[in-house]
Short mmCIF file of C-alpha atoms and ligand atoms in Angstrom, two decimals:
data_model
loop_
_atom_site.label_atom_id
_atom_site.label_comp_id
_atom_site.label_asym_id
_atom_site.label_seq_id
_atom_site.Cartn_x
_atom_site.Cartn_y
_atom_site.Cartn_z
CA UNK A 1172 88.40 132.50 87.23
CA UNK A 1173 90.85 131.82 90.18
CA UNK A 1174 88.72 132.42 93.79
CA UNK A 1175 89.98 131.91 96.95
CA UNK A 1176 89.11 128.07 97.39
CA UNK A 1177 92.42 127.75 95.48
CA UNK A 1178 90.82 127.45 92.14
CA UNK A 1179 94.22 127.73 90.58
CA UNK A 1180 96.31 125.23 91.64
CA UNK A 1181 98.20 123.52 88.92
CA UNK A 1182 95.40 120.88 88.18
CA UNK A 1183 93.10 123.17 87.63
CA UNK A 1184 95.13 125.62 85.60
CA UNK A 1185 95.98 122.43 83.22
CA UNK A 1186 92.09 122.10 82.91
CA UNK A 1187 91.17 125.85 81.91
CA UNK A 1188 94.49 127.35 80.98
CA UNK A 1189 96.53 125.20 79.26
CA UNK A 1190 94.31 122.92 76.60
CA UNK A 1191 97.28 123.38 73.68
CA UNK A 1192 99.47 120.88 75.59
CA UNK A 1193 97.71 117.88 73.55
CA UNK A 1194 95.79 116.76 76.14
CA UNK A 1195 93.33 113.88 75.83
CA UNK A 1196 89.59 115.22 74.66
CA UNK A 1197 88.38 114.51 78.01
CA UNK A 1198 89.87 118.05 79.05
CA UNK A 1199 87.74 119.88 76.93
CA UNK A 1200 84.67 118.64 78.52
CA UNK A 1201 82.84 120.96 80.85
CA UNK A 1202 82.13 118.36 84.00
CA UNK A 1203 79.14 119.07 85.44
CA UNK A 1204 78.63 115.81 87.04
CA UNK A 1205 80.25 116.35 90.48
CA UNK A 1206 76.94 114.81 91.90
CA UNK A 1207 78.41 111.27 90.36
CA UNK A 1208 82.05 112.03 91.30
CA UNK A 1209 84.00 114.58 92.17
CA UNK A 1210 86.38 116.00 89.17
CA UNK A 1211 89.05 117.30 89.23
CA UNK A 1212 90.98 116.52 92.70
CA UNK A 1213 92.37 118.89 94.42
CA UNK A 1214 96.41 118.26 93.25
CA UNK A 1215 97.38 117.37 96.95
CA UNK A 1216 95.25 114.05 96.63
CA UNK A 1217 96.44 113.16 92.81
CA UNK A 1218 100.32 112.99 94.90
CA UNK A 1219 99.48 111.12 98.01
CA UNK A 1220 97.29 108.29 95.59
CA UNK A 1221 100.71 108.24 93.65
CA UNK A 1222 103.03 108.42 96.10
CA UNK A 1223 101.70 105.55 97.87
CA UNK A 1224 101.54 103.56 95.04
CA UNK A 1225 104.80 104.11 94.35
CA UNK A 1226 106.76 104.68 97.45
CA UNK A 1227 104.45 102.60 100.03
CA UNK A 1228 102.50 100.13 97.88
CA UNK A 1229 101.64 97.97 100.82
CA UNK A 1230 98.41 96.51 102.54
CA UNK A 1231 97.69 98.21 105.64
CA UNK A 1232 97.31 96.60 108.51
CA UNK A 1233 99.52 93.32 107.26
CA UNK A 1234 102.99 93.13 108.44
CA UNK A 1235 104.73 94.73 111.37
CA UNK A 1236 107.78 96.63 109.13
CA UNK A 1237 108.21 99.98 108.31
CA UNK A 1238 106.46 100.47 105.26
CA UNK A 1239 103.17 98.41 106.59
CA UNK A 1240 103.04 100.82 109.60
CA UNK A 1241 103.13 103.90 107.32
CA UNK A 1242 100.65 102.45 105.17
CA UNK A 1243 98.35 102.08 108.27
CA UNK A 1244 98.97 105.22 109.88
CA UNK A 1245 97.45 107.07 106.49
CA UNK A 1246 94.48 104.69 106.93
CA UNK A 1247 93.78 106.08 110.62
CA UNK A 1248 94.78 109.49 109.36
CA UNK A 1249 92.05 109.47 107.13
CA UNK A 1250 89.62 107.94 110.30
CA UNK A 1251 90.74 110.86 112.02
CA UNK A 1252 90.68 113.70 109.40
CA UNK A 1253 87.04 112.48 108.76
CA UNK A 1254 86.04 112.33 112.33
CA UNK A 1255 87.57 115.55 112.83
CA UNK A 1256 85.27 116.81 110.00
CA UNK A 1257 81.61 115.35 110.94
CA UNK A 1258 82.06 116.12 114.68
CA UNK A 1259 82.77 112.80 115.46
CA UNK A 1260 84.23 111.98 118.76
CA UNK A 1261 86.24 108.61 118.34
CA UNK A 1262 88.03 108.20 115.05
CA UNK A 1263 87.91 104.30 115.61
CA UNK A 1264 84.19 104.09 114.62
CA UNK A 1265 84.95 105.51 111.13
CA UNK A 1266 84.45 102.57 109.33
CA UNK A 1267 86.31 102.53 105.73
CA UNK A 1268 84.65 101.21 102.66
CA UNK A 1269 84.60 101.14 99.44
CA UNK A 1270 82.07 103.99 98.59
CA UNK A 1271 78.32 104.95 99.88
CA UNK A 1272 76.61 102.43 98.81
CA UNK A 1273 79.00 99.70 100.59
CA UNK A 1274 78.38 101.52 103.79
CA UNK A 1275 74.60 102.12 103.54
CA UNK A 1276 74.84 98.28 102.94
CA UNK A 1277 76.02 97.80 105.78
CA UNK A 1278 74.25 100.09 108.04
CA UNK A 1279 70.93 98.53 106.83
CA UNK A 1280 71.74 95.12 106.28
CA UNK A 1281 74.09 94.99 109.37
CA UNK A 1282 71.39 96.51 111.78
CA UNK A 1283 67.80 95.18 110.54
CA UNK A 1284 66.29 91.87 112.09
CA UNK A 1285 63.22 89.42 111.06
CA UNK A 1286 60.27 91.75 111.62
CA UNK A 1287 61.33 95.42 112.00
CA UNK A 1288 59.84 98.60 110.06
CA UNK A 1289 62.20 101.34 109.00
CA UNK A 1290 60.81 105.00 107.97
CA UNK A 1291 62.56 105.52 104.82
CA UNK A 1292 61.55 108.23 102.38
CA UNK A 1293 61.08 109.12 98.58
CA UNK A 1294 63.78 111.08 98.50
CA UNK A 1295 66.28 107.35 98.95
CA UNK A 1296 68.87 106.78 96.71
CA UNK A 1297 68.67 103.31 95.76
CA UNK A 1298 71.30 102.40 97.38
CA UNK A 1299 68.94 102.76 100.38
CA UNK A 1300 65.88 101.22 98.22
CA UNK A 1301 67.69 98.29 97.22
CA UNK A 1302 68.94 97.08 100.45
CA UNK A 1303 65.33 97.64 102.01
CA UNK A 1304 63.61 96.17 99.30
CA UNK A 1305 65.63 93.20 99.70
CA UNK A 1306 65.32 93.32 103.68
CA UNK A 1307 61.68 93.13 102.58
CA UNK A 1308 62.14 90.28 100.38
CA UNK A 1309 63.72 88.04 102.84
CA UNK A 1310 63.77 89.15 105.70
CA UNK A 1311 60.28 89.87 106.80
CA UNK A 1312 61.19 93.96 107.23
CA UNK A 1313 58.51 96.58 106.36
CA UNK A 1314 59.27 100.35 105.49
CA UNK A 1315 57.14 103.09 105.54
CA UNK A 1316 57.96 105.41 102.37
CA UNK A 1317 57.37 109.34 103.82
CA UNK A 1318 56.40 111.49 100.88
CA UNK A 1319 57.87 115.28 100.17
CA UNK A 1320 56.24 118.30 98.98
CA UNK A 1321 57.17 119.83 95.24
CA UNK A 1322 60.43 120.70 96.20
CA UNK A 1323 61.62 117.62 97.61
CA UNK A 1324 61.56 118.42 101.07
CA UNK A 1325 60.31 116.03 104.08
CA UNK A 1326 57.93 117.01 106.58
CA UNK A 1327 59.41 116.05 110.22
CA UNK A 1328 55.60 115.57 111.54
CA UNK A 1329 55.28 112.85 108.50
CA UNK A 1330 57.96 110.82 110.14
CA UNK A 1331 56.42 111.72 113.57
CA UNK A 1332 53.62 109.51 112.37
CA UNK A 1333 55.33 106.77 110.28
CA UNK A 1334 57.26 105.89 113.43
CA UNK A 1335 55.84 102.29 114.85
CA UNK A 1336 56.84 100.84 118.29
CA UNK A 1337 58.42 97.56 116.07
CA UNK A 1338 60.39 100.64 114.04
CA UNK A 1339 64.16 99.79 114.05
CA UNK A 1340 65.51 102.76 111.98
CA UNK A 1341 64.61 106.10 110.84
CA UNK A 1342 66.89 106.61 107.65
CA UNK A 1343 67.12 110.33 106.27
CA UNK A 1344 69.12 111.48 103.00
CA UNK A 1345 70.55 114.56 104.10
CA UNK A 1346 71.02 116.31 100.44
CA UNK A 1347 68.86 114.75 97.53
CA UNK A 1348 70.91 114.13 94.55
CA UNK A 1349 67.65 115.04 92.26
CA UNK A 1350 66.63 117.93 93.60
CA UNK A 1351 69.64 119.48 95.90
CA UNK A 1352 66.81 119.98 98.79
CA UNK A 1353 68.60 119.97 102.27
CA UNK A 1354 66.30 117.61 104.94
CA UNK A 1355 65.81 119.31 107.97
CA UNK A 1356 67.69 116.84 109.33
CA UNK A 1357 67.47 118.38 113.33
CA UNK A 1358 64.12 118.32 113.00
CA UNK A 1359 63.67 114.64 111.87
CA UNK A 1360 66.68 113.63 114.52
CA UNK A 1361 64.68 115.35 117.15
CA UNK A 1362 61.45 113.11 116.37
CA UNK A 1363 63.54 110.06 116.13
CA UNK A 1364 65.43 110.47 119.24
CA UNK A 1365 62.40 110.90 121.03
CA UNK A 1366 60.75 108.18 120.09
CA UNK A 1367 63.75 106.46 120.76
CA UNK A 1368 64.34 104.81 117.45
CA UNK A 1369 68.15 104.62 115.77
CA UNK A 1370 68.85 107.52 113.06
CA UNK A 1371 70.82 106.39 110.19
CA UNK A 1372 71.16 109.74 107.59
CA UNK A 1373 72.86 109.39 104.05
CA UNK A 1374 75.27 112.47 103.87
CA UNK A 1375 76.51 111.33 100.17
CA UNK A 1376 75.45 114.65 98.71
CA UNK A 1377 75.77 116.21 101.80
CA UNK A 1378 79.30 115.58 102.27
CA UNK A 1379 81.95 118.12 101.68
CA UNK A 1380 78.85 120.73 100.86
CA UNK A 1381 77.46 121.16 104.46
CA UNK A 1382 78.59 121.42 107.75
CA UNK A 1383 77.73 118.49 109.56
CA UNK A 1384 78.53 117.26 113.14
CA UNK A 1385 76.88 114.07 114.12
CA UNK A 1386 77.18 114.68 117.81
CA UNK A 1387 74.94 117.66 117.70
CA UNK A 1388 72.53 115.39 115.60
CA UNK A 1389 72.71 112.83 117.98
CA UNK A 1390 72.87 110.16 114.70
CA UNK A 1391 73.44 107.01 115.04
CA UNK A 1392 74.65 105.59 111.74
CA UNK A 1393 75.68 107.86 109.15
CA UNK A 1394 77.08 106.72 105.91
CA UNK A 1395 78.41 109.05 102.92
CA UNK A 1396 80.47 108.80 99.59
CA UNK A 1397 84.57 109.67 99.43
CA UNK A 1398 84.70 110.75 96.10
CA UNK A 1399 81.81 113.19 95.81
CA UNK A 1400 81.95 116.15 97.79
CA UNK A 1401 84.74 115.17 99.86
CA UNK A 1402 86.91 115.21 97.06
CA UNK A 1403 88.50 112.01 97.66
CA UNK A 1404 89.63 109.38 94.86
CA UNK A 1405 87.27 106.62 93.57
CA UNK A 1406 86.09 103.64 95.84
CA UNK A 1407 85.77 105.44 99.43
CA UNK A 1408 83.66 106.13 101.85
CA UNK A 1409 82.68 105.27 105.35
CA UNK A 1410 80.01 105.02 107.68
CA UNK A 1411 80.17 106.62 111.05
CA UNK A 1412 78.91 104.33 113.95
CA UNK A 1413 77.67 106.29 117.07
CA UNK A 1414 79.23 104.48 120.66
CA UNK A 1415 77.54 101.76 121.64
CA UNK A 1416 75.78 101.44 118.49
CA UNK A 1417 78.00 98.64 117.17
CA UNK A 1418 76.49 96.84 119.43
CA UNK A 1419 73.54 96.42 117.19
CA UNK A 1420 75.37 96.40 113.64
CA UNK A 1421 76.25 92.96 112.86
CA UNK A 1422 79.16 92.77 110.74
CA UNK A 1423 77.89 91.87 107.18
CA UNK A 1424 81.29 91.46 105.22
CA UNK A 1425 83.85 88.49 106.95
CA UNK A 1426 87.45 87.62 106.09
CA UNK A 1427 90.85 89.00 107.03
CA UNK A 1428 91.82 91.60 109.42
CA UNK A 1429 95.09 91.03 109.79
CA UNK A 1430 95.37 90.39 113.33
CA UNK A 1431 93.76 87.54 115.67
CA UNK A 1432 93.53 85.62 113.11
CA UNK A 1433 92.75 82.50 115.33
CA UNK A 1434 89.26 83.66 115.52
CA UNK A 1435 86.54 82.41 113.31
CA UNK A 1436 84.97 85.18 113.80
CA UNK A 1437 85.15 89.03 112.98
CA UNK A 1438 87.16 90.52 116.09
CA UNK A 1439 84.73 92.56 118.40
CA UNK A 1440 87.11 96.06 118.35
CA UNK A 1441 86.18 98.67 115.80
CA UNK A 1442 87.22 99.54 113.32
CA UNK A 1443 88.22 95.87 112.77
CA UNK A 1444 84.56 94.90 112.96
CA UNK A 1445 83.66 95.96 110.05
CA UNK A 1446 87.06 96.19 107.78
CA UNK A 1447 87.42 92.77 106.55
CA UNK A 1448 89.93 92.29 103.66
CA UNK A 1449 92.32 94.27 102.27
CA UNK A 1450 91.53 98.16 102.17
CA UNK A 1451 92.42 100.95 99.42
CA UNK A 1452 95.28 102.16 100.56
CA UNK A 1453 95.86 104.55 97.44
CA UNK A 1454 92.06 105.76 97.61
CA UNK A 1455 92.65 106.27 101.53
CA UNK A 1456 95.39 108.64 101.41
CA UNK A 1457 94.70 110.78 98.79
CA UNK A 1458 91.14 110.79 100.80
CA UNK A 1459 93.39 111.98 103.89
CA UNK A 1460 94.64 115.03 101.43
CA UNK A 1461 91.12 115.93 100.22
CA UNK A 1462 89.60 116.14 103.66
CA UNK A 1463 92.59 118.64 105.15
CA UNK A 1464 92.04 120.46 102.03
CA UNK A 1465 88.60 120.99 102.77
CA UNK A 1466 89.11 121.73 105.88
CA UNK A 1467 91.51 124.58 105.18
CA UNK A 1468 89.07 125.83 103.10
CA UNK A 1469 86.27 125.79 105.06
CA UNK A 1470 83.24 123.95 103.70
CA UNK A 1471 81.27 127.30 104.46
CA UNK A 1472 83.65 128.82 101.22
CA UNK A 1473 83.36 125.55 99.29
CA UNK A 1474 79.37 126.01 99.36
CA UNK A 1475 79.46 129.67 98.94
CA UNK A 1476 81.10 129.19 95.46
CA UNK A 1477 79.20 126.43 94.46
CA UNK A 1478 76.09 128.73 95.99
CA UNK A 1479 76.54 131.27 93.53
CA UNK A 1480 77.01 129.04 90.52
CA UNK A 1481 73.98 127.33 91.14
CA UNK A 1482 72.11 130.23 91.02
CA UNK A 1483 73.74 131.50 88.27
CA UNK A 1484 72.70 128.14 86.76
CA UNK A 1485 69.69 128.06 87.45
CA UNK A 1486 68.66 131.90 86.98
CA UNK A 1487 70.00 131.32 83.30
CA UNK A 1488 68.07 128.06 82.54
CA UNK A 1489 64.60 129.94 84.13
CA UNK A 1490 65.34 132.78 81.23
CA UNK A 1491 65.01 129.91 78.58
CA UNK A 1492 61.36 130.40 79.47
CA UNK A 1493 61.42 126.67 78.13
CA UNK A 1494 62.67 125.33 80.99
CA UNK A 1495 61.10 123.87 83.98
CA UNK A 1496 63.49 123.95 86.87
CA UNK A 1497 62.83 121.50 90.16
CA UNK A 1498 63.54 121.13 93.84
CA UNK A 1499 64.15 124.76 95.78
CA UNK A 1500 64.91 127.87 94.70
CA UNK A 1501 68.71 128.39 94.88
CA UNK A 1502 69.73 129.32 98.75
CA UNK A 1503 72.72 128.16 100.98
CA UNK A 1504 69.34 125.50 102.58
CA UNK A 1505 70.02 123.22 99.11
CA UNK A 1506 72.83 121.27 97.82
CA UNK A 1507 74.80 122.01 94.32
CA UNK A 1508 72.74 119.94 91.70
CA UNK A 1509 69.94 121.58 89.16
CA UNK A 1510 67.64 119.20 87.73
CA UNK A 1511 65.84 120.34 85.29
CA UNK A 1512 63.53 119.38 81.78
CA UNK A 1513 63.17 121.18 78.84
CA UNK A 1514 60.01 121.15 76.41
CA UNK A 1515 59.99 119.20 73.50
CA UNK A 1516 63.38 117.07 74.60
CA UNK A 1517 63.83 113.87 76.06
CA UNK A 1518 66.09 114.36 78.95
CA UNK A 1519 68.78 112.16 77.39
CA UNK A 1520 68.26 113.66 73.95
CA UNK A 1521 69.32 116.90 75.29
CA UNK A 1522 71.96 115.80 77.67
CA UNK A 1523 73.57 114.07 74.58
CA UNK A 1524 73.03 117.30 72.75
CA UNK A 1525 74.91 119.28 75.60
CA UNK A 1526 77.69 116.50 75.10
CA UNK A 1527 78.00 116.87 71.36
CA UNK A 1528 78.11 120.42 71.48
CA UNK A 1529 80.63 121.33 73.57
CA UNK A 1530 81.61 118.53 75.71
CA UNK A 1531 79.20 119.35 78.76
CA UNK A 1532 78.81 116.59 80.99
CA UNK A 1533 75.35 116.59 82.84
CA UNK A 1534 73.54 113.57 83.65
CA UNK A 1535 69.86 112.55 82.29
CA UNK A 1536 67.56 109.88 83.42
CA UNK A 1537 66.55 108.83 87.11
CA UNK A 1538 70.10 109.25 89.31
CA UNK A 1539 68.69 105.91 90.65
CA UNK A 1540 66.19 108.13 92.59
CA UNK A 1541 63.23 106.17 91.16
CA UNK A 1542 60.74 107.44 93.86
CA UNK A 1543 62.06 110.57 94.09
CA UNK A 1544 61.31 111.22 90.61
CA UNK A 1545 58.00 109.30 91.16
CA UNK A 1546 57.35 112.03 93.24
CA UNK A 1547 57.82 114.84 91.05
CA UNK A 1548 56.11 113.47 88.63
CA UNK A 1549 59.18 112.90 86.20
CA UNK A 1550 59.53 109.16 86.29
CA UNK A 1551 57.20 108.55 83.13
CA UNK A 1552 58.73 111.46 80.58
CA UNK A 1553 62.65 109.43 81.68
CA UNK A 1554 63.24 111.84 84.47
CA UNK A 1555 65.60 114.83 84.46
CA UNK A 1556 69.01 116.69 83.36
CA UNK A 1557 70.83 116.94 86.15
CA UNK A 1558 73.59 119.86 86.60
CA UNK A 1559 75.50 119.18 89.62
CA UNK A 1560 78.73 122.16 90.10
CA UNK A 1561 81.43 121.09 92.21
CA UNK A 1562 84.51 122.99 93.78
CA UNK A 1563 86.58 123.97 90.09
CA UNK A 1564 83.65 124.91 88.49
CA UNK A 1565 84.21 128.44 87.30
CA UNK A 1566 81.85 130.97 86.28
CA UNK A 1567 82.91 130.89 82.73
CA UNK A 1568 81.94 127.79 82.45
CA UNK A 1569 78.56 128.37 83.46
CA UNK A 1570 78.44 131.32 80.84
CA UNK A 1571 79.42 129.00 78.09
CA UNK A 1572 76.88 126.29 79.58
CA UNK A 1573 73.73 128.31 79.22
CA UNK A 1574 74.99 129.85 76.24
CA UNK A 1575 75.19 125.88 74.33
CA UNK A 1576 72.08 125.31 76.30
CA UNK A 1577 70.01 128.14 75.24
CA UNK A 1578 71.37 127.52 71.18
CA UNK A 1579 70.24 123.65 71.77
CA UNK A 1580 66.72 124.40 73.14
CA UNK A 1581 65.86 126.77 70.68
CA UNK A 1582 67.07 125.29 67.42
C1 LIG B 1912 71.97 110.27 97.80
C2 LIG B 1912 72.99 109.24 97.43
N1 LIG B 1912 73.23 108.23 98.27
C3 LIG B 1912 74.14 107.27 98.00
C4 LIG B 1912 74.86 107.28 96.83
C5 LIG B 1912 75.84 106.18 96.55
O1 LIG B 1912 77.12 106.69 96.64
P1 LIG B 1912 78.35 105.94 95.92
O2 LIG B 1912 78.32 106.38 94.50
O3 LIG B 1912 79.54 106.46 96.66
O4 LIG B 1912 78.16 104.49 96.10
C6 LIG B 1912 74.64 108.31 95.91
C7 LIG B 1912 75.38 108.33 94.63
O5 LIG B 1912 75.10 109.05 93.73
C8 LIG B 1912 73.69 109.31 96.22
O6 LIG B 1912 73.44 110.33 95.39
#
């Protein structure tokens, strides 16, 4: 199926179209794991990673000739194509990094002290667990877990009344990657701001799926993934740091920036704070590409396609009768992951089965989501399969999913 979100461009033909051209087996796989990584790339970002490896090949930010200051100006062309994206006012607080996790790192470690409480919920990834749990370790920081309801979503009014006076940061995940359920994210900026307290949101599901503009949110911190929704190559992401904010992030990761390098210290201007060592140049511009690509497209058309799969999805897997399906009902309020168990499998066993079948690539287990599938009661049973569509994903594919699906459950 070629739709308008430019479905057939060559790397996508060469995935549906053109399988006799002894390609590797990993082209006759079905990827449905777009909630790990984006696959495939949207050709414009396959060229720019090679061309700069090729044709620039330097480290940006190191040396004052011409190829150095073409290799930074894609790194604050990618700043600015991201700011442009989340609404963000000052490209210079895009901080690069080397995925989500990095930059939730460093929102959290950066910004907690001895003694503060952060509202966190059950819906964390853990790369917003970890981090507290080890702020609680050593550190001296408590966190208040807010619970959902069955379909993963938070009540504001819960993090109304988790908020302390010692409470340093509110953290929401905007999209969970168990469950797809959207946060209402106004809502819970709306308490926090109120009460004063910083808002740090995870957009690494949220990404490149959902309009989001931090200056409407009023968020402080907000840290998401390069390579999932946004389509960018492996090892990005950022974190977006609100004005003034930096003030209050202390900068976690030391070493080279480049410039005043007589200081033995991390230089006070951002981005520089926070971009110590040498960044992916490669990973950055094809990141540039991705963003302007979904930004052509319009992220409303990226999530209307992926909108209709999931239902599609998850209106086939509800016929199994066998199948229980979890987090909301499909609607343009969740993001493009089904999660799902089916009676009498193991969630691996069946994933694997998927696999061995036809090559469909879904994910089983926990999606490091521990509490979130605490919550749902799936942690005990080894959690969940996880579906998660992406961009490419054609309807066909989804056709030929259910059908392997529906043959596995009821052999
Ligand atoms: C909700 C959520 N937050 C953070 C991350 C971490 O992102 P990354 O894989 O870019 O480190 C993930 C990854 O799956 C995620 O689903």
């Amino acid at each position: 199926m070629v739709s308008e979100l430019g479905v057939g461009d060559a790397s996508h033909k060469h995935f549906f179209g053109e399988l006799t051209l002894g390609l590797s087996s990993s082209t006759m796989r079905i990827y449905l794991d777009n909630a790990a990584t984006s696959w495939p790339k949207p050709d414009a970002v396959y060229a720019a990673v090679d061309r700069y490896q090729r044709e620039i090949g330097i480290a940006a930010g190191r040396g004052g000739y011409n190829d150095a200051i073409e290799a930074q100006r894609i790194v604050e062309a990618a700043r600015r194509e991201i700011a442009a994206l989340i609404g963000a006012p000052n490209p210079s607080h895009i901080i690069h990094g080397c995925n989500g996790t990095d930059s939730l790192n460093l929102a959290i470690h950066g910004t907690l002290r001895p003694g503060d409480h952060v509202v966190a919920s059950v819906t964390d990834h853990n790369s917003v667990l970890r981090p507290l749990a080890d702020a609680t370790r050593l550190r001296d920081v408590t966190v208040t877990y807010v619970g959902c309801n069955g379909q993963g979503l938070i009540d504001p009014d819960d993090v109304r009344r988790a908020i302390r006076p010692e409470t340093r940061i509110v953290i929401a995940t905007h999209a969970s990657n168990v469950t797809g359920a959207i946060q209402p994210l106004a809502e819970i900026a709306a308490v926090t701001k109120s009460a004063d307290k910083l808002l740090m949101v995870d957009a690494s599901q949220s990404a490149g799926h959902v309009d989001i503009d931090v200056t409407a949110l009023q968020a402080d911190l907000l840290a998401a993934s390069g390579h999932k929704g946004l389509l960018g190559p492996a090892a990005t992401g950022f974190l977006f740091i609100r004005d003034g904010v930096e003030k209050l992030v202390h900068p976690i990761r030391q070493g080279g920036t480049g410039f005043e390098s007589q200081l033995d210290r991390m230089p006070d201007e951002l981005p520089t704070r926070y971009e110590a060592g040498s960044l992916n140049g490669p990973g950055l511009a094809g990141l540039v590409e991705a963003v302007r690509y979904l930004r052509q497209r319009t992220i409303t058309a990226v999530c209307a396609h992926e909108q209709m799969l999931v239902e599609r999805l998850w209106n086939g897997l509800a016929a199994l009768g066998t199948v229980r399906l979890y987090g909301p009902p499909p609607s343009p309020l969740r993001g493009p992951v089904v999660s799902f168990s089916v009676e009498g499998y193991d969630p691996q066993e069946f994933s694997a089965a998927l696999d061995a079948a036809r090559g469909i690539q879904a994910r089983a287990g926990l999606h490091c989501a521990p509490r979130m599938h605490q919550a749902l009661g799936t942690f005990d049973s080894g959690g969940l399969v996880r579906m998660s569509v992406g961009w490419a994903t054609t309807v066909e594919e989804i056709d030929e999913v259910l059908a392997v699906a529906t043959a596995v459950a009821t052999a």
